[in-house]
Amino acid sequence: MKRVVFIVVVVALLGGGVYWMYERGQGRHIPSTPPAGAPTAGTCYKVDANGAKAALPWAGDPVDCAGAHTVELFHIGQVGKDLLHRLDDAKGDGVRITQALLYAQARRTCLVQGPLFLAGGWHEARVQIVASWIKPATDGFFGCGVAEVTGPTGDQFAAREGTLKGALAQDSPLAIACVKQSGDLLRYVGCAETHDGEYSGVYTIAPPEAPFDEAAVKSATAKGCTTVGLKYLGLPENGSRDDLAPGSVGPKTASDWLGSDQVFACYLTSLKPLKATVRGIGSAPLPLG
């Protein structure tokens, strides 16, 4: 297995990361309940990935989750009031630093609550966790949502019907199988369809809340996903294949790393189209299409 080639795909886990309006003033009253008209958990919307980056409520009226929709809100939260007051008083670089802390806190909450709602690890499924501030953002309320997506980049939402609550409990139809290059995009496909890569597992960088270092993250994921891939193929840790390369999808920039769970989805990629799974094939020939 080649150890130097991997997919560089960044998944944006939190919509609206750069959006934050604030007012200055010491000791202002910060409400403990969301404003009137704010969406609640269980609200669904028809919105695309770009639309989900805006502050809530999103454009268009909420829709019945039993009907066609793209995003389902599953949790409404509020960041710490101490940080909100700190932002009120911040100046210069302190504004940017405090905004980053608030952003990380909101994102982390959504990533913790997501698997509880889904009843499984979302990195292993064709879903994306998103979060957006609720207007007015100065009060620190945010909504966590989940969307079914068409590919690893998570930038195209799929219309669906019905709730995703508990959808990943067991043998989920949303489990990731294989991926195929379609123009400039990667999309999820079944492994019986001609494909270019196959999901092999997840790799988590430790310790939690580790500082971001681009070179270190790149090196760690390359090594980690190589090990995951070899196990998936049924090869020993010192094994190798020249016709497959490890790839990864996860937080590979400072902004995506902030507040993330540091989990990467690992893939095995081939330069030649495959027509079947490579799971457990060991050193046998690839099932080329």
mmCIF file of C-alpha atoms in Angstrom:
data_model
loop_
_atom_site.group_PDB
_atom_site.id
_atom_site.type_symbol
_atom_site.label_atom_id
_atom_site.label_comp_id
_atom_site.label_asym_id
_atom_site.label_seq_id
_atom_site.Cartn_x
_atom_site.Cartn_y
_atom_site.Cartn_z
ATOM 1 C CA MET A 1 0.000 0.000 0.000
ATOM 2 C CA LYS A 2 1.368 3.398 -0.920
ATOM 3 C CA ARG A 3 1.893 5.528 2.154
ATOM 4 C CA VAL A 4 2.418 8.923 0.603
ATOM 5 C CA VAL A 5 -0.822 9.502 -1.305
ATOM 6 C CA PHE A 6 -4.028 10.461 0.400
ATOM 7 C CA ILE A 7 -7.222 12.341 -0.336
ATOM 8 C CA VAL A 8 -7.130 15.905 0.869
ATOM 9 C CA VAL A 9 -10.809 16.628 1.423
ATOM 10 C CA VAL A 10 -11.955 19.046 4.089
ATOM 11 C CA VAL A 11 -15.360 18.531 5.656
ATOM 12 C CA ALA A 12 -16.853 21.642 7.166
ATOM 13 C CA LEU A 13 -18.689 20.396 10.231
ATOM 14 C CA LEU A 14 -20.095 23.740 11.395
ATOM 15 C CA GLY A 15 -21.969 26.172 9.214
ATOM 16 C CA GLY A 16 -21.570 29.839 10.019
ATOM 17 C CA GLY A 17 -18.174 29.545 11.669
ATOM 18 C CA VAL A 18 -17.166 33.012 10.555
ATOM 19 C CA TYR A 19 -20.538 34.542 11.347
ATOM 20 C CA TRP A 20 -20.714 36.387 14.656
ATOM 21 C CA MET A 21 -22.287 39.733 15.440
ATOM 22 C CA TYR A 22 -21.738 41.184 18.880
ATOM 23 C CA GLU A 23 -22.486 44.234 20.943
ATOM 24 C CA ARG A 24 -20.229 45.771 23.505
ATOM 25 C CA GLY A 25 -21.281 46.562 27.049
ATOM 26 C CA GLN A 26 -20.418 45.262 30.466
ATOM 27 C CA GLY A 27 -22.842 43.327 32.603
ATOM 28 C CA ARG A 28 -25.659 43.214 30.045
ATOM 29 C CA HIS A 29 -28.496 40.796 30.651
ATOM 30 C CA ILE A 30 -28.166 37.633 28.591
ATOM 31 C CA PRO A 31 -31.397 35.640 28.345
ATOM 32 C CA SER A 32 -31.458 31.981 29.314
ATOM 33 C CA THR A 33 -34.153 30.993 26.825
ATOM 34 C CA PRO A 34 -34.091 31.305 23.020
ATOM 35 C CA PRO A 35 -35.858 34.294 21.471
ATOM 36 C CA ALA A 36 -39.449 34.117 20.291
ATOM 37 C CA GLY A 37 -39.652 32.558 16.857
ATOM 38 C CA ALA A 38 -36.439 30.546 17.258
ATOM 39 C CA PRO A 39 -36.656 27.008 15.852
ATOM 40 C CA THR A 40 -36.829 24.061 18.229
ATOM 41 C CA ALA A 41 -35.387 20.565 18.162
ATOM 42 C CA GLY A 42 -37.418 18.489 15.735
ATOM 43 C CA THR A 43 -37.751 21.307 13.199
ATOM 44 C CA CYS A 44 -36.920 20.452 9.577
ATOM 45 C CA TYR A 45 -35.960 22.684 6.648
ATOM 46 C CA LYS A 46 -35.445 22.506 2.913
ATOM 47 C CA VAL A 47 -32.074 24.244 2.667
ATOM 48 C CA ASP A 48 -28.835 23.543 0.814
ATOM 49 C CA ALA A 49 -25.359 23.425 2.337
ATOM 50 C CA ASN A 50 -24.724 27.117 1.704
ATOM 51 C CA GLY A 51 -28.073 28.071 3.187
ATOM 52 C CA ALA A 52 -27.249 26.100 6.332
ATOM 53 C CA LYS A 53 -24.241 28.371 6.927
ATOM 54 C CA ALA A 54 -26.541 31.297 7.702
ATOM 55 C CA ALA A 55 -27.906 32.072 11.149
ATOM 56 C CA LEU A 56 -31.205 30.492 12.161
ATOM 57 C CA PRO A 57 -34.048 30.659 11.382
ATOM 58 C CA TRP A 58 -33.060 29.763 7.830
ATOM 59 C CA ALA A 59 -34.713 31.102 4.694
ATOM 60 C CA GLY A 60 -38.066 29.522 3.974
ATOM 61 C CA ASP A 61 -40.611 28.161 6.401
ATOM 62 C CA PRO A 62 -39.957 24.979 8.394
ATOM 63 C CA VAL A 63 -41.441 21.834 6.853
ATOM 64 C CA ASP A 64 -42.898 18.617 8.206
ATOM 65 C CA CYS A 65 -40.073 16.159 8.897
ATOM 66 C CA ALA A 66 -42.283 13.373 7.554
ATOM 67 C CA GLY A 67 -42.162 15.063 4.152
ATOM 68 C CA ALA A 68 -39.253 16.062 1.924
ATOM 69 C CA HIS A 69 -36.537 18.036 3.717
ATOM 70 C CA THR A 70 -32.749 18.259 3.904
ATOM 71 C CA VAL A 71 -31.838 19.253 7.489
ATOM 72 C CA GLU A 72 -33.355 18.182 10.799
ATOM 73 C CA LEU A 73 -32.544 20.165 13.953
ATOM 74 C CA PHE A 74 -31.918 17.838 16.883
ATOM 75 C CA HIS A 75 -30.514 20.097 19.618
ATOM 76 C CA ILE A 76 -30.746 23.740 20.675
ATOM 77 C CA GLY A 77 -27.996 24.989 22.982
ATOM 78 C CA GLN A 78 -26.338 28.084 24.361
ATOM 79 C CA VAL A 79 -22.645 28.817 24.784
ATOM 80 C CA GLY A 80 -21.297 29.904 28.161
ATOM 81 C CA LYS A 81 -22.403 33.329 29.357
ATOM 82 C CA ASP A 82 -18.943 33.974 30.765
ATOM 83 C CA LEU A 83 -17.552 33.838 27.240
ATOM 84 C CA LEU A 84 -20.347 36.063 25.932
ATOM 85 C CA HIS A 85 -19.497 38.698 28.554
ATOM 86 C CA ARG A 86 -15.823 38.306 27.706
ATOM 87 C CA LEU A 87 -16.642 38.991 24.085
ATOM 88 C CA ASP A 88 -18.577 42.119 25.072
ATOM 89 C CA ASP A 89 -15.457 43.495 26.731
ATOM 90 C CA ALA A 90 -12.896 42.169 24.241
ATOM 91 C CA LYS A 91 -10.754 44.419 22.082
ATOM 92 C CA GLY A 92 -8.321 43.850 19.249
ATOM 93 C CA ASP A 93 -7.141 40.255 18.947
ATOM 94 C CA GLY A 94 -9.195 39.384 22.022
ATOM 95 C CA VAL A 95 -12.348 39.613 19.898
ATOM 96 C CA ARG A 96 -11.086 37.040 17.415
ATOM 97 C CA ILE A 97 -9.800 34.718 20.141
ATOM 98 C CA THR A 98 -13.062 34.807 22.089
ATOM 99 C CA GLN A 99 -15.110 34.280 18.947
ATOM 100 C CA ALA A 100 -13.003 31.200 18.245
ATOM 101 C CA LEU A 101 -13.666 29.848 21.745
ATOM 102 C CA LEU A 102 -17.406 30.378 21.328
ATOM 103 C CA TYR A 103 -17.336 28.709 17.923
ATOM 104 C CA ALA A 104 -15.431 25.724 19.334
ATOM 105 C CA GLN A 105 -17.872 25.354 22.226
ATOM 106 C CA ALA A 106 -20.915 25.317 19.940
ATOM 107 C CA ARG A 107 -19.321 22.903 17.497
ATOM 108 C CA ARG A 108 -18.196 20.514 20.209
ATOM 109 C CA THR A 109 -21.698 20.393 21.685
ATOM 110 C CA CYS A 110 -23.197 19.455 18.315
ATOM 111 C CA LEU A 111 -20.603 16.743 17.763
ATOM 112 C CA VAL A 112 -21.318 15.256 21.191
ATOM 113 C CA GLN A 113 -25.105 15.410 20.811
ATOM 114 C CA GLY A 114 -25.119 14.135 17.208
ATOM 115 C CA PRO A 115 -24.161 10.491 17.873
ATOM 116 C CA LEU A 116 -26.661 10.373 20.757
ATOM 117 C CA PHE A 117 -29.458 11.480 18.433
ATOM 118 C CA LEU A 118 -28.371 9.218 15.589
ATOM 119 C CA ALA A 119 -27.556 6.264 17.879
ATOM 120 C CA GLY A 120 -24.228 5.765 16.148
ATOM 121 C CA GLY A 121 -21.041 7.336 14.850
ATOM 122 C CA TRP A 122 -21.891 9.858 12.138
ATOM 123 C CA HIS A 123 -18.423 9.600 10.562
ATOM 124 C CA GLU A 124 -19.372 6.099 9.431
ATOM 125 C CA ALA A 125 -22.561 7.196 7.689
ATOM 126 C CA ARG A 126 -23.716 9.369 4.807
ATOM 127 C CA VAL A 127 -24.664 12.223 7.097
ATOM 128 C CA GLN A 128 -23.254 15.593 8.096
ATOM 129 C CA ILE A 129 -23.547 17.441 11.394
ATOM 130 C CA VAL A 130 -24.138 21.166 10.967
ATOM 131 C CA ALA A 131 -24.642 24.015 13.409
ATOM 132 C CA SER A 132 -25.679 27.638 13.122
ATOM 133 C CA TRP A 133 -26.102 30.554 15.475
ATOM 134 C CA ILE A 134 -29.646 31.627 16.265
ATOM 135 C CA LYS A 135 -30.421 35.310 15.770
ATOM 136 C CA PRO A 136 -29.510 37.435 17.654
ATOM 137 C CA ALA A 137 -26.124 35.759 17.862
ATOM 138 C CA THR A 138 -25.145 38.032 20.766
ATOM 139 C CA ASP A 139 -27.227 35.788 23.049
ATOM 140 C CA GLY A 140 -25.161 32.718 22.140
ATOM 141 C CA PHE A 141 -27.926 30.322 21.168
ATOM 142 C CA PHE A 142 -27.229 27.815 18.413
ATOM 143 C CA GLY A 143 -28.970 24.943 16.662
ATOM 144 C CA CYS A 144 -27.474 21.572 15.782
ATOM 145 C CA GLY A 145 -28.760 19.812 12.692
ATOM 146 C CA VAL A 146 -28.118 16.688 10.680
ATOM 147 C CA ALA A 147 -28.362 16.223 6.919
ATOM 148 C CA GLU A 148 -28.028 13.254 4.623
ATOM 149 C CA VAL A 149 -25.260 14.034 2.116
ATOM 150 C CA THR A 150 -24.258 12.701 -1.291
ATOM 151 C CA GLY A 151 -20.502 12.488 -0.758
ATOM 152 C CA PRO A 152 -17.599 12.776 1.705
ATOM 153 C CA THR A 153 -17.208 16.536 1.256
ATOM 154 C CA GLY A 154 -20.662 17.030 2.739
ATOM 155 C CA ASP A 155 -21.370 20.028 0.508
ATOM 156 C CA GLN A 156 -24.429 18.547 -1.206
ATOM 157 C CA PHE A 157 -27.474 17.683 0.877
ATOM 158 C CA ALA A 158 -29.870 14.956 -0.214
ATOM 159 C CA ALA A 159 -33.624 15.379 0.108
ATOM 160 C CA ARG A 160 -35.127 12.768 2.399
ATOM 161 C CA GLU A 161 -38.309 11.959 4.295
ATOM 162 C CA GLY A 162 -38.631 10.974 7.938
ATOM 163 C CA THR A 163 -36.549 11.605 11.024
ATOM 164 C CA LEU A 164 -32.932 10.528 11.399
ATOM 165 C CA LYS A 165 -33.365 9.867 15.107
ATOM 166 C CA GLY A 166 -31.832 6.469 15.857
ATOM 167 C CA ALA A 167 -31.047 5.953 12.171
ATOM 168 C CA LEU A 168 -27.555 4.567 12.825
ATOM 169 C CA ALA A 169 -28.524 2.041 15.499
ATOM 170 C CA GLN A 170 -27.749 -1.176 13.578
ATOM 171 C CA ASP A 171 -27.196 -2.170 9.954
ATOM 172 C CA SER A 172 -28.060 1.331 8.818
ATOM 173 C CA PRO A 173 -28.826 1.846 5.118
ATOM 174 C CA LEU A 174 -26.879 5.100 5.524
ATOM 175 C CA ALA A 175 -23.585 3.301 6.198
ATOM 176 C CA ILE A 176 -20.753 4.400 3.917
ATOM 177 C CA ALA A 177 -19.603 1.767 1.431
ATOM 178 C CA CYS A 178 -17.649 3.043 -1.575
ATOM 179 C CA VAL A 179 -16.998 6.350 -3.367
ATOM 180 C CA LYS A 180 -16.775 7.298 -7.022
ATOM 181 C CA GLN A 181 -15.220 10.314 -8.687
ATOM 182 C CA SER A 182 -17.871 12.209 -10.626
ATOM 183 C CA GLY A 183 -16.305 15.236 -12.317
ATOM 184 C CA ASP A 184 -14.744 17.259 -9.525
ATOM 185 C CA LEU A 185 -16.875 15.608 -6.859
ATOM 186 C CA LEU A 186 -16.700 12.406 -4.874
ATOM 187 C CA ARG A 187 -20.071 10.734 -4.347
ATOM 188 C CA TYR A 188 -21.174 7.762 -2.312
ATOM 189 C CA VAL A 189 -22.029 4.573 -4.197
ATOM 190 C CA GLY A 190 -22.519 0.911 -3.417
ATOM 191 C CA CYS A 191 -19.451 -1.272 -3.829
ATOM 192 C CA ALA A 192 -21.222 -3.363 -6.481
ATOM 193 C CA GLU A 193 -21.134 -0.248 -8.680
ATOM 194 C CA THR A 194 -17.896 0.725 -10.401
ATOM 195 C CA HIS A 195 -15.992 2.871 -7.885
ATOM 196 C CA ASP A 196 -12.621 4.453 -7.118
ATOM 197 C CA GLY A 197 -12.368 4.078 -3.359
ATOM 198 C CA GLU A 198 -13.780 2.231 -0.367
ATOM 199 C CA TYR A 199 -14.408 3.301 3.220
ATOM 200 C CA SER A 200 -12.152 1.319 5.560
ATOM 201 C CA GLY A 201 -12.822 2.749 9.046
ATOM 202 C CA VAL A 202 -12.079 5.725 11.274
ATOM 203 C CA TYR A 203 -8.938 7.060 12.900
ATOM 204 C CA THR A 204 -8.898 9.479 15.832
ATOM 205 C CA ILE A 205 -5.983 11.750 16.646
ATOM 206 C CA ALA A 206 -5.201 11.915 20.374
ATOM 207 C CA PRO A 207 -5.184 13.558 22.839
ATOM 208 C CA PRO A 208 -8.551 15.369 22.759
ATOM 209 C CA GLU A 209 -8.329 19.117 22.146
ATOM 210 C CA ALA A 210 -4.783 18.774 20.845
ATOM 211 C CA PRO A 211 -3.432 21.993 19.276
ATOM 212 C CA PHE A 212 -3.563 22.109 15.488
ATOM 213 C CA ASP A 213 -0.367 21.436 13.578
ATOM 214 C CA GLU A 214 -0.942 20.944 9.858
ATOM 215 C CA ALA A 215 2.160 18.845 9.218
ATOM 216 C CA ALA A 216 1.562 16.684 12.277
ATOM 217 C CA VAL A 217 -2.105 16.123 11.371
ATOM 218 C CA LYS A 218 -1.165 15.183 7.814
ATOM 219 C CA SER A 219 1.479 12.733 9.008
ATOM 220 C CA ALA A 220 -0.711 11.212 11.723
ATOM 221 C CA THR A 221 -3.696 10.634 9.445
ATOM 222 C CA ALA A 222 -1.527 9.128 6.705
ATOM 223 C CA LYS A 223 -0.031 6.650 9.173
ATOM 224 C CA GLY A 224 -3.286 6.052 11.028
ATOM 225 C CA CYS A 225 -5.363 5.405 7.918
ATOM 226 C CA THR A 226 -2.632 3.168 6.524
ATOM 227 C CA THR A 227 -2.956 0.972 9.607
ATOM 228 C CA VAL A 228 -6.764 1.040 9.390
ATOM 229 C CA GLY A 229 -6.597 0.122 5.702
ATOM 230 C CA LEU A 230 -4.230 -2.791 6.204
ATOM 231 C CA LYS A 231 -6.505 -4.228 8.879
ATOM 232 C CA TYR A 232 -9.506 -3.808 6.570
ATOM 233 C CA LEU A 233 -7.659 -5.684 3.824
ATOM 234 C CA GLY A 234 -6.675 -8.462 6.219
ATOM 235 C CA LEU A 235 -2.970 -7.678 6.009
ATOM 236 C CA PRO A 236 -0.460 -7.346 8.899
ATOM 237 C CA GLU A 237 0.631 -3.907 10.093
ATOM 238 C CA ASN A 238 3.895 -4.266 8.170
ATOM 239 C CA GLY A 239 2.088 -5.306 4.991
ATOM 240 C CA SER A 240 1.693 -3.213 1.854
ATOM 241 C CA ARG A 241 0.022 -2.991 -1.547
ATOM 242 C CA ASP A 242 1.291 -0.872 -4.434
ATOM 243 C CA ASP A 243 -2.116 -0.739 -6.106
ATOM 244 C CA LEU A 244 -4.027 0.911 -3.235
ATOM 245 C CA ALA A 245 -3.403 4.138 -1.341
ATOM 246 C CA PRO A 246 -4.816 5.334 1.993
ATOM 247 C CA GLY A 247 -6.972 8.446 1.998
ATOM 248 C CA SER A 248 -8.739 10.432 4.700
ATOM 249 C CA VAL A 249 -11.529 12.931 5.158
ATOM 250 C CA GLY A 250 -11.601 15.154 8.212
ATOM 251 C CA PRO A 251 -10.503 18.430 9.830
ATOM 252 C CA LYS A 252 -7.267 19.323 8.048
ATOM 253 C CA THR A 253 -7.313 23.114 8.464
ATOM 254 C CA ALA A 254 -7.089 25.227 11.611
ATOM 255 C CA SER A 255 -10.691 26.407 11.272
ATOM 256 C CA ASP A 256 -12.065 22.877 10.773
ATOM 257 C CA TRP A 257 -9.928 21.550 13.624
ATOM 258 C CA LEU A 258 -11.345 24.070 16.095
ATOM 259 C CA GLY A 259 -13.888 22.299 18.288
ATOM 260 C CA SER A 260 -13.766 19.133 16.167
ATOM 261 C CA ASP A 261 -13.682 15.580 17.528
ATOM 262 C CA GLN A 262 -10.413 14.953 15.628
ATOM 263 C CA VAL A 263 -11.924 11.922 13.882
ATOM 264 C CA PHE A 264 -11.024 11.042 10.289
ATOM 265 C CA ALA A 265 -12.862 8.736 7.911
ATOM 266 C CA CYS A 266 -10.333 6.504 6.161
ATOM 267 C CA TYR A 267 -10.553 5.261 2.573
ATOM 268 C CA LEU A 268 -8.620 2.953 0.287
ATOM 269 C CA THR A 269 -8.266 4.416 -3.182
ATOM 270 C CA SER A 270 -7.347 2.868 -6.524
ATOM 271 C CA LEU A 271 -6.115 4.454 -9.740
ATOM 272 C CA LYS A 272 -8.109 1.840 -11.664
ATOM 273 C CA PRO A 273 -11.900 1.405 -11.289
ATOM 274 C CA LEU A 274 -13.019 -1.334 -8.925
ATOM 275 C CA LYS A 275 -16.163 -3.448 -9.317
ATOM 276 C CA ALA A 276 -16.406 -5.112 -5.892
ATOM 277 C CA THR A 277 -15.306 -4.660 -2.291
ATOM 278 C CA VAL A 278 -11.663 -5.078 -1.337
ATOM 279 C CA ARG A 279 -12.467 -5.978 2.255
ATOM 280 C CA GLY A 280 -10.391 -8.946 3.404
ATOM 281 C CA ILE A 281 -8.745 -9.577 0.014
ATOM 282 C CA GLY A 282 -5.258 -9.589 1.537
ATOM 283 C CA SER A 283 -2.702 -9.778 -1.264
ATOM 284 C CA ALA A 284 -5.144 -11.155 -3.875
ATOM 285 C CA PRO A 285 -5.652 -9.272 -7.179
ATOM 286 C CA LEU A 286 -7.943 -6.248 -7.108
ATOM 287 C CA PRO A 287 -11.497 -6.723 -8.456
ATOM 288 C CA LEU A 288 -10.989 -4.343 -11.352
ATOM 289 C CA GLY A 289 -13.953 -3.067 -13.351
#
